[in-house]
Amino acid sequence: MTAPTTTRQPRVRARRAGFGALLRAEWTKFRTVRGWTIGMIVAVLVTAGIALLDHSSCGGVTAPGGADVPGTGCSAPVGPDGKAVTDAFSFVHRRLDGDGDITVRMASLIGGRGPAGLQPWSKAGLIVKAGTRPGSAYAALIVTAGHGVRMQYDYTGDIKAPPGAVTAAAAPRWLRLVRSGDAITGYQSADGVRWSAAGTVRLHGLPPTVQAGMFATSPASAQGGSTQDGSTQDGSAQGGSAQSLGGSGGSGARTLATARFDHIGLRGAWPPGAWTGTQVGGRPSPDTGFRQAAGTVTVTGSGDIAPYVPAVDGGGVAVERTLLGAFGGLIAVIVVAALFMTAEHRRGLLRVTFTAVPGRGRVLAAKAIVIGSVTFVAGLAGSTAAVLLGERLLRSNGDFVLPAGTFTEIRAVAGTAALLAVAAVLALAVGTILRHGAGAVTAVVTVMVVPYFFASPLSVLPAGVADWLLRVTPAAAFAVQQTTPRYPQVSAPYTPGNGYFPLPPWAGFAVLCGYTVLALGLATVLLRRRDA
Amino acid sequence: MSQATIEVSGLRKRFGPATALDGMTFTVRPGRVTGFVGPNGAGKSTTMRVIVGLDAPDTGSALIGGRPYRSLRRPLTRVGSLLDAAAVQPSRSARNHLLWLARSQGLAAGRVDEVIGRVGLERAARRRAGGFSLGMRQRLGIAAALLGDPPVLLLDEPFNGMDPEGIVWMRGLLRALADEGRAVLVSSHLMSELEGTADHVVIVGRGKVIADTGVADLIARVSAGRVAVRTTDLPRATAVLVDAGAAVAATGPDTLAVSGVPAERVVALLGANAVPFSEVAAQRATLEEAYFGLTRDAVEYRGEPAGEGTR
């Protein structure tokens, strides 16, 4: 049949209508429902606002040793990479004006008085350090009580030496530390004749003049059996008992380590002079220090040279504490994102959408991109404000905010925004599957907000359960907020209750992404299969 | 094949135990209004959802200008549809509802204002669609259907909820759209709504087509040979006409319906026998009468014997 319309030209000129047009359509849909815009603003305000309500101090206890920084109950030196460190030990040192080496025989390493003897990470040995200021760069050849011989440097660096000739921890051993420019190399020997390398590290920017010599120190005892497996629930992440940074830590008893050195030999650019004893970090104590007699140096120290771990080192507020409000923002985001889809189901509007755009998978993709992008921007605004305002408020309250390093802070802030964005897409997908707003919101809150809140901020679950929940549920993504890593060289209760997530930041985030991809896949299949 | 033709062929679809479509087949041609009529549950809405790709038929096909709806690029510029006037986000304004639809087709925002003008919603365009009466929502739905200036229009029960003024407006609009050369398919469960509007009707019942015919033909067929007579002497008139071979039935105290004899012959017979009469008219059936004549056997929801109510 030939109709007059066969050659009829549409009077309406249309631009190319591809995926971009679809994105514009979904964006128009989003911005023209006032409730959704308000919901996103609420998400921003809640994310930023809860941080402002939360200003717990670091315990309010000004411990005797914590008076390093006037006016604060707790503080910590900052290491070369901008992160808080623990730097407290007894140092017997001399100036070294360039290249040189020191060789000693370490005759013994024993514990101090009291019930708590040597700890696995009690340590003594040779150290080259940029100065005696706590937090300055260093490299050390270390004999530990329980973890063998190691090269450690700049607080986080830790290399286990190859097994040497000396196997018994208590047996005398020879140590040598060689400084050559930026390179520091450690050697060990059982007899002072046959040497094996323990490791070489480079300290970039190490000044020509350094302090070098012998040291000893010993961390607080791991009270209550709390170790890396996280079997305790002491909730001291916020430093319930701020104590001396120079001495014992927050969660255990102060311990001492005493090392005896003899056969001390120096080569290289050592100016004439005598050994000086310095208590680096913290305050001098009658039971620490050094004695020198007949070619023998005996050093007794307490503390640690390690990354700062609030759970053992006392107070301090981790940066992510200011991001606590994200869980509230997350709830608002989940509601808006779920409704972005289920409102269409409820009104039959989805049929109008599908007559305009028959490609159902494309519709879901466009919706996911729009809600994800909007949420990312809102989340970025909220979490940036939370960290900036929260840190300022904490500091003005006299709290000690743990320096995390710029990149780590950016990762926590951007990661929080990404977490909210992906959670929004998850809620959208679950809403598509369930076709019911309240059901979708309940489902996503149950699998994401509830496990996080009970496992971490509330900390009411046994550590094992909390750990498990934060591995297998989408709540694992909150790991992106963590700015305080767990360090194998520091024994601490690394539990969710103390702010430690079982998975690394991006691995936790990947768990959420995995669930979201699965939900999107199922939602796409159902959308295509079901009659609209 | 014209772009403005809908071809529905052999559609079958079951929802669980219920057969919704049972071999639905018809063609909608451009330049006329095609009424799509049948009782509730006859399969009209399901057929329209299948045409626009929302529901998948078990078998059969529905093509727009030879192509399935789902393969159309910018489908709103090819087919405009109004399937459910309630399908709006209540808190979104009418204008913004049309705006996102326009964006999805790459249409300029100016087109939105054009269609708002065409359906007479200028004053309500920036109000929440949730506050609209059903009649206003029908106008908004028509505006959405017209947005892409499509050669094919599918309107499901557009008269629902309209006031008399709105019904008159809608009839005029449908005629105008058809006169512009578009194919217009309008469903209704009330044949009377289409009186004077539809050029062609597809009458359906129980998921299939009962009649697919021009309105003029249909009425002529049903009306054929019926003559109305008004007389003050019913018995004599009846006797004279029956003697002449006509079938006669009294339809009032002074009116008769006569069939089997043309009107001129009725006048001649009555005059020859001096039977007084004040009116003799060839009677034209209403579209609704024609419809009932055709669907008497196909009505879906008749009283069923007790005991068959549950499956």
CSV table of C-alpha atoms in Angstrom, one decimal, chain A residues 80-83 319 323 387 391 403-416 480-484 505-506:
chain,number,residue,atom,x,y,z
A,80,PRO,CA,60.4,10.7,56.9
A,81,ASP,CA,57.3,9.8,54.9
A,82,GLY,CA,54.9,12.0,56.9
A,83,LYS,CA,53.4,9.3,59.0
A,319,VAL,CA,42.1,10.3,60.0
A,323,LEU,CA,34.9,9.8,58.0
A,387,VAL,CA,38.3,15.3,56.8
A,391,GLU,CA,40.8,17.3,61.6
A,403,PRO,CA,49.6,12.0,60.4
A,404,ALA,CA,48.7,9.6,57.6
A,405,GLY,CA,50.6,11.1,54.7
A,406,THR,CA,48.9,13.1,51.9
A,407,PHE,CA,48.4,10.3,49.5
A,408,THR,CA,46.9,8.1,52.1
A,409,GLU,CA,44.5,10.8,53.1
A,410,ILE,CA,43.5,11.4,49.5
A,411,ARG,CA,43.0,7.6,49.1
A,412,ALA,CA,40.7,7.5,52.2
A,413,VAL,CA,38.7,10.5,51.0
A,414,ALA,CA,38.4,9.5,47.3
A,415,GLY,CA,37.9,5.8,48.4
A,416,THR,CA,35.0,6.9,50.6
A,480,VAL,CA,39.3,2.0,51.9
A,481,GLN,CA,39.1,4.4,54.7
A,482,GLN,CA,41.8,2.8,56.8
A,483,THR,CA,44.9,5.0,57.1
A,484,THR,CA,46.7,3.1,59.8
A,505,PRO,CA,42.0,-1.1,51.3
A,506,TRP,CA,41.5,-1.8,47.6
